[in-house]
Amino acid sequence: MTVVTRFAPSPTGFLHIGGARTALFNWLYARHTGGKFLLRIEDTDRKRSTKEAIAAILEGLDWLGLDRDGEPVYQSARSERHAEVARELLDAGHAYRCYCSPEELAEMRKRAQAEGRSTRYDGRWRGRDPSEAPDGVPPVIRFKAPQAGETVVDDAVQGEVRVANAQLDDMVLLRADGSPTYMLAVVVDDHDMGISHVIRGDDHLNNAFRQANVYQAMGWPVPVFAHVPLIHGPDGAKLSKRHGALGVEAYRDMGYLPEALRNYLLRLGWSHGDDETISTAQAIEWFDLPGIGRSPARIDFDKLANLNGHYIRETPDRDLVGGVGGVGARVATLLKRPLTSEEEVRLTAAVGELKQRAKTTQELAESSLFYFSNGAPEPDAKALKLLSGEAPALLARLGPVLGGETDWSADTLEHAIRGFAEAEGVKLGKVAQPLRAALTGRAASPGIFQVLKVLGREESLARIEKLSRT
RNA sequence: GACCCCAUCGUCUAGCGGUUAGGACACGACUCUUUCAAGGUCGAGACACGGGUUCGAUUCCCGUUGGGGUCGCCA
């Protein structure tokens, strides 16, 4: 059997982190099995669906690197087919017309609740003859759900899940205006698209029972269901905007790399022994359904950051500046001006060291700023401390020594500075720290010889001279 | 409230009847070192509770507690 999976978001918002993981799992499973990964936009609810949301979802998937097979299917374009299936169900006696008005249903629920009964639809039109239909009330079509026995779903993640059919009510398939409901549309579309595996959020587990019954009524094979537990916020509560329920583009803007996010999301709910750092290629090779965990997970930004740092270090300097990392663009934004080509060269020379200590590409961009300031940046408190006491005098003596160097390479500079420290009778740190403060305005930076080299002879000497005069 | 799902260090997890309960992030110490990171070494840290089943339960079953989800002419 060929595997066909799908990601089926409703375009009412951006692609959030939970949806991204669902998409990732579906994509991975399709790629792992050599099957297909399809995209379906569930825009049945025209009122709440927006073009912007569709664009955001498409962009999000694209940025995450989850390529789909074929063009996206728009559910709204398929309403004719949905209605057709509803009619078939009606003809076969698996569905019936219900003439309850919304007001009547609200009243029914209110009473049920007051009496402590279940608020499910009571099936009052199930056996009634259409001739009893009231005037002027357009009917909905409801599914005739089995009333006795139980419905069993053999879930690839949750195992065998069962519910008494008495718990299931006759859900609406076709609204009064003839439009299909989600419950009908998913089943019809998943069937027509040949979906073999439905991998989706846990919040759909209860729907699976209802959907399984529709499949059966139509005589269609039921796909494999795999309900993945939801992602919670760091506090265990539902994901909110404050912590993580952001669109993937927000993660991109914050400076996370797509591969890092993929790796993080993969490990959030799926495992392969003790493996933690898993490349996408490796993930495709390993991904399977039994590896998906059954319990909900909390998002952990520290771990994401750690993984991101790892992938930043792995990314070639050039790609970091211009490609996925977009560090060049970030620096330009911070500087509020485009980089000169000379600066771009300098940035590329600098990232190799800078990336060793960055958790995000945004952080990386910020840490490079001292290379582009006009003169040394204003020293911060710690740097100021390093520049007090003997330091200015020391730098004043160091200046000419470095000025005498003709070969401005890291090795030569290191040799010269170590020699200087020795001649002064101080440890290297006594020279390196004030020098660092003078060049970068900070107490922490990449290796100081590297900084000198990237900054260049002229700029370095100018910064030293300026500070040594104070 | 009814129904469904879940339960191992703070977090993500390994474990699939017999283990000194393993790894990762975070945390602490040390190390490396021109600073900060990264790296290395070490440390602290968990089987929610109560019953069964079994020679033996973290592991299987039941219950309790706790968490989550679903109860729309939304998806």
XYZ file of N, CA and C (backbone and C1' of nucleotides) in Angstrom, chain B residues 7-60:
378
model
P 1.096 7.531 29.721
O 1.409 8.480 30.963
C 2.190 9.704 30.741
C 2.516 10.322 32.076
C 3.224 9.330 33.017
O 4.506 9.671 33.502
C 1.088 10.059 33.926
P 5.335 10.898 33.333
O 6.644 10.400 34.087
C 6.507 9.634 35.265
C 7.881 9.184 35.699
C 8.967 10.225 35.507
O 8.995 11.125 36.593
C 9.700 8.164 34.632
P 9.058 12.677 36.321
O 10.629 12.923 36.277
C 11.137 14.256 36.363
C 12.287 14.248 37.332
C 13.034 15.593 37.376
O 13.058 16.096 38.722
C 14.528 13.758 37.082
P 11.645 16.683 39.348
O 11.539 18.075 38.593
C 10.472 18.977 38.912
C 10.510 20.129 37.941
C 10.371 19.702 36.477
O 9.014 19.635 36.099
C 12.275 21.101 36.720
P 8.513 18.546 35.046
O 9.187 19.092 33.726
C 8.684 20.250 33.076
C 9.407 20.435 31.758
C 9.430 19.206 30.867
O 8.247 19.061 30.106
C 11.611 20.079 31.035
P 7.783 17.606 29.658
O 8.817 17.291 28.492
C 8.825 18.085 27.303
C 9.857 17.535 26.350
C 9.741 16.034 26.104
O 8.761 15.757 25.126
C 11.989 16.574 26.565
P 7.995 14.356 25.203
O 9.195 13.338 24.961
C 9.243 12.087 25.583
C 10.661 11.579 25.464
C 10.858 10.144 25.900
O 10.508 9.265 24.836
C 12.532 11.489 26.867
P 10.049 7.795 25.198
O 11.458 7.115 25.535
C 12.470 7.087 24.523
C 13.637 6.243 24.975
C 13.269 4.870 25.513
O 13.061 3.952 24.463
C 14.913 5.879 26.881
P 11.842 2.908 24.531
O 12.257 2.015 25.779
C 13.543 1.359 25.799
C 13.821 0.907 27.225
C 12.832 -0.179 27.652
O 13.509 -1.329 28.155
C 12.851 1.673 29.202
P 13.385 -2.682 27.432
O 12.388 -3.460 28.378
C 11.450 -4.334 27.800
C 10.097 -3.712 27.943
C 8.969 -4.677 27.596
O 8.579 -5.388 28.771
C 8.663 -2.622 26.464
P 8.549 -7.032 28.728
O 8.985 -7.406 30.215
C 8.422 -6.708 31.311
C 9.391 -6.744 32.492
C 10.369 -7.920 32.367
O 11.755 -7.655 32.395
C 8.772 -8.250 34.194
P 12.722 -6.846 33.207
O 12.810 -7.490 34.659
C 12.611 -6.700 35.832
C 13.734 -6.931 36.831
C 15.125 -6.756 36.194
O 15.919 -5.773 36.863
C 14.748 -9.072 36.916
P 16.647 -5.639 38.191
O 18.052 -5.061 37.770
C 18.722 -5.537 36.589
C 19.396 -4.361 35.899
C 19.944 -3.307 36.851
O 21.265 -3.648 37.209
C 18.812 -2.294 35.009
P 21.604 -3.787 38.809
O 21.597 -2.272 39.305
C 21.403 -1.961 40.685
C 21.852 -0.551 40.934
C 21.284 0.475 39.967
O 20.060 0.985 40.484
C 23.625 0.778 40.205
P 18.780 0.984 39.580
O 18.929 2.280 38.642
C 19.546 2.172 37.389
C 18.592 2.613 36.310
C 18.609 4.108 35.987
O 19.693 4.428 35.141
C 16.388 3.381 36.138
P 20.748 5.539 35.591
O 21.403 5.953 34.205
C 22.150 5.004 33.464
C 21.905 5.208 31.986
C 21.899 6.669 31.538
O 23.208 7.191 31.363
C 20.014 5.602 30.660
P 23.469 8.735 31.663
O 22.923 9.414 30.326
C 23.504 9.060 29.076
C 22.704 9.656 27.945
C 22.561 11.167 27.970
O 23.700 11.813 27.438
C 20.464 10.191 27.530
P 24.066 13.314 27.951
O 22.915 14.203 27.301
C 22.855 14.370 25.885
C 21.670 15.242 25.541
C 21.601 16.560 26.303
O 22.430 17.544 25.726
C 19.494 15.516 26.357
P 23.008 18.719 26.645
O 21.742 19.647 26.917
C 21.132 20.349 25.846
C 19.920 21.097 26.354
C 20.168 22.021 27.543
O 20.672 23.277 27.115
C 18.245 20.721 27.959
P 21.715 24.067 28.041
O 20.872 24.335 29.377
C 19.853 25.333 29.396
C 19.126 25.287 30.715
C 20.002 25.404 31.948
O 20.323 26.753 32.235
C 18.504 23.625 32.245
P 21.768 27.068 32.865
O 21.720 26.374 34.306
C 20.765 26.809 35.280
C 20.932 26.006 36.547
C 22.351 25.907 37.069
O 22.744 27.058 37.786
C 21.348 23.768 37.132
P 24.254 27.557 37.686
O 25.046 26.568 38.649
C 24.753 26.564 40.045
C 25.561 25.490 40.719
C 27.048 25.463 40.377
O 27.786 26.405 41.117
C 26.176 23.271 40.267
P 29.154 26.951 40.536
O 30.144 25.706 40.685
C 30.555 25.268 41.979
C 31.443 24.058 41.846
C 32.652 24.230 40.932
O 33.728 24.876 41.580
C 31.584 22.181 40.448
P 34.750 25.753 40.728
O 35.616 24.657 39.957
C 36.425 23.746 40.693
C 36.868 22.616 39.800
C 37.664 23.016 38.569
O 39.031 23.246 38.860
C 36.037 21.423 37.963
P 39.863 24.241 37.935
O 39.925 23.458 36.547
C 40.629 22.217 36.457
C 40.480 21.651 35.071
C 40.938 22.573 33.952
O 42.339 22.453 33.748
C 38.825 21.648 33.413
P 43.172 23.762 33.343
O 42.800 23.969 31.810
C 43.111 22.964 30.845
C 42.461 23.297 29.527
C 42.696 24.726 29.047
O 43.912 24.817 28.320
C 40.393 24.208 28.895
P 45.016 25.862 28.771
O 44.365 27.265 28.410
C 44.093 27.612 27.045
C 43.141 28.770 27.016
C 43.622 30.014 27.765
O 44.447 30.814 26.931
C 41.383 29.506 28.377
P 45.352 31.941 27.580
O 44.336 33.126 27.860
C 44.710 34.214 28.697
C 43.791 35.378 28.420
C 42.342 34.977 28.266
O 41.720 34.950 29.542
C 42.993 36.422 26.484
P 40.535 33.949 29.830
O 39.247 34.860 29.637
C 38.996 35.952 30.526
C 37.816 36.730 30.008
C 36.577 35.892 29.755
O 35.821 35.742 30.940
C 36.995 37.290 27.886
P 35.001 34.388 31.220
O 33.845 34.453 30.126
C 32.896 35.519 30.140
C 32.039 35.417 28.908
C 31.508 34.025 28.623
O 30.351 33.778 29.389
C 32.382 34.959 26.630
P 29.839 32.277 29.617
O 29.264 31.937 28.175
C 29.318 30.624 27.698
C 29.165 30.645 26.202
C 29.281 29.279 25.561
O 28.026 28.628 25.552
C 30.748 30.765 24.472
P 27.906 27.140 26.085
O 28.672 26.322 24.960
C 28.219 26.353 23.608
C 29.281 25.774 22.702
C 29.825 24.420 23.163
O 29.009 23.348 22.739
C 31.631 25.856 22.683
P 28.781 22.115 23.740
O 30.245 21.495 23.845
C 30.875 20.962 22.680
C 32.282 20.547 23.010
C 32.427 19.592 24.188
O 32.155 18.250 23.818
C 34.056 21.302 24.350
P 31.484 17.252 24.907
O 32.706 16.993 25.899
C 33.897 16.365 25.419
C 34.912 16.303 26.519
C 34.387 15.744 27.840
O 34.396 14.333 27.860
C 35.598 17.735 28.247
P 33.255 13.566 28.726
O 33.772 13.777 30.220
C 35.025 13.227 30.621
C 35.319 13.621 32.036
C 34.184 13.377 33.019
O 34.132 12.027 33.466
C 35.054 15.556 33.349
P 32.678 11.411 33.861
O 32.345 12.124 35.238
C 33.174 11.894 36.378
C 32.860 12.894 37.450
C 31.425 12.902 37.969
O 31.179 11.864 38.898
C 32.150 15.126 37.625
P 29.643 11.348 39.108
O 28.967 12.593 39.832
C 29.442 13.038 41.106
C 28.667 14.246 41.540
C 27.161 14.057 41.608
O 26.794 13.439 42.827
C 27.678 16.135 40.581
P 25.444 12.542 42.877
O 24.320 13.655 43.052
C 24.296 14.495 44.215
C 23.303 15.604 44.008
C 21.925 15.130 43.553
O 21.132 14.705 44.651
C 22.633 16.923 42.190
P 20.263 13.351 44.542
O 19.145 13.776 43.497
C 18.250 14.837 43.819
C 17.464 15.197 42.591
C 16.812 14.002 41.895
O 15.611 13.609 42.529
C 17.861 15.399 40.294
P 15.343 12.058 42.796
O 14.208 11.731 41.734
C 12.947 12.408 41.800
C 12.073 11.910 40.695
C 11.685 10.441 40.774
O 10.553 10.262 41.614
C 12.411 10.947 38.581
P 10.480 8.964 42.554
O 10.298 7.746 41.553
C 9.003 7.245 41.304
C 8.677 7.416 39.841
C 7.395 6.742 39.384
O 6.727 7.605 38.484
C 9.242 5.823 38.213
P 5.101 7.664 38.514
O 4.726 8.194 39.966
C 5.318 9.381 40.478
C 4.396 9.989 41.510
C 3.695 8.939 42.382
O 4.485 8.651 43.531
C 2.085 10.413 41.458
P 4.480 7.138 44.091
O 3.074 7.030 44.825
C 2.749 7.903 45.908
C 1.311 7.675 46.306
C 0.939 6.214 46.532
O 1.283 5.785 47.836
C -0.693 7.253 45.168
P 1.603 4.228 48.079
O 0.164 3.573 47.937
C -0.856 3.905 48.878
C -2.123 3.170 48.541
C -1.940 1.691 48.237
O -1.834 0.925 49.412
C -3.354 2.664 46.609
P -1.378 -0.600 49.293
O -2.758 -1.316 49.017
C -2.793 -2.604 48.453
C -4.061 -2.790 47.663
C -4.022 -4.008 46.765
O -4.374 -5.173 47.470
C -4.703 -2.146 45.501
P -3.234 -6.256 47.782
O -2.634 -6.480 46.325
C -2.711 -7.737 45.720
C -3.868 -7.818 44.744
C -3.575 -8.731 43.585
O -4.138 -10.006 43.835
C -4.057 -6.538 42.776
P -3.113 -11.216 44.041
O -2.639 -11.492 42.541
C -3.610 -11.676 41.510
C -2.927 -11.732 40.168
C -1.586 -12.443 40.186
O -1.749 -13.858 40.093
C -1.376 -10.382 39.042
P -0.972 -14.769 41.181
O 0.541 -14.648 40.712
C 0.906 -14.954 39.374
C 2.302 -14.479 39.084
C 3.336 -14.847 40.139
O 3.823 -16.163 39.963
C 3.552 -12.551 39.567
P 4.064 -17.016 41.306
O 5.305 -16.322 42.023
C 5.607 -16.633 43.388
C 6.957 -16.074 43.739
C 7.144 -14.598 43.410
O 6.659 -13.778 44.459
C 8.996 -15.816 42.584
P 5.783 -12.485 44.139
O 6.843 -11.553 43.403
C 7.900 -10.964 44.149
C 8.886 -10.276 43.228
C 8.273 -9.240 42.286
O 8.135 -7.989 42.941
C 9.717 -10.648 41.065
P 6.688 -7.370 43.054
O 7.050 -5.831 43.238
C 6.289 -4.876 42.499
C 7.178 -4.314 41.406
C 6.549 -3.030 40.852
O 7.236 -1.828 41.253
C 6.768 -4.782 39.145
P 8.491 -1.199 40.977
O 8.189 -0.309 39.694
C 7.559 0.947 39.805
C 7.411 1.577 38.442
C 6.791 0.639 37.416
O 5.394 0.770 37.417
C 8.772 1.633 36.532
P 4.426 -0.486 37.075
O 4.868 -0.888 35.601
C 4.487 -0.077 34.476
C 5.172 -0.610 33.227
C 4.618 -1.945 32.745
O 4.320 -1.893 31.359
C 6.970 -2.092 33.121
P 2.805 -1.495 30.977
O 2.013 -2.811 31.391
C 1.860 -3.885 30.468
C 0.875 -4.889 31.016
C -0.332 -4.269 31.706
O -1.344 -3.938 30.766
C 0.583 -5.943 33.101
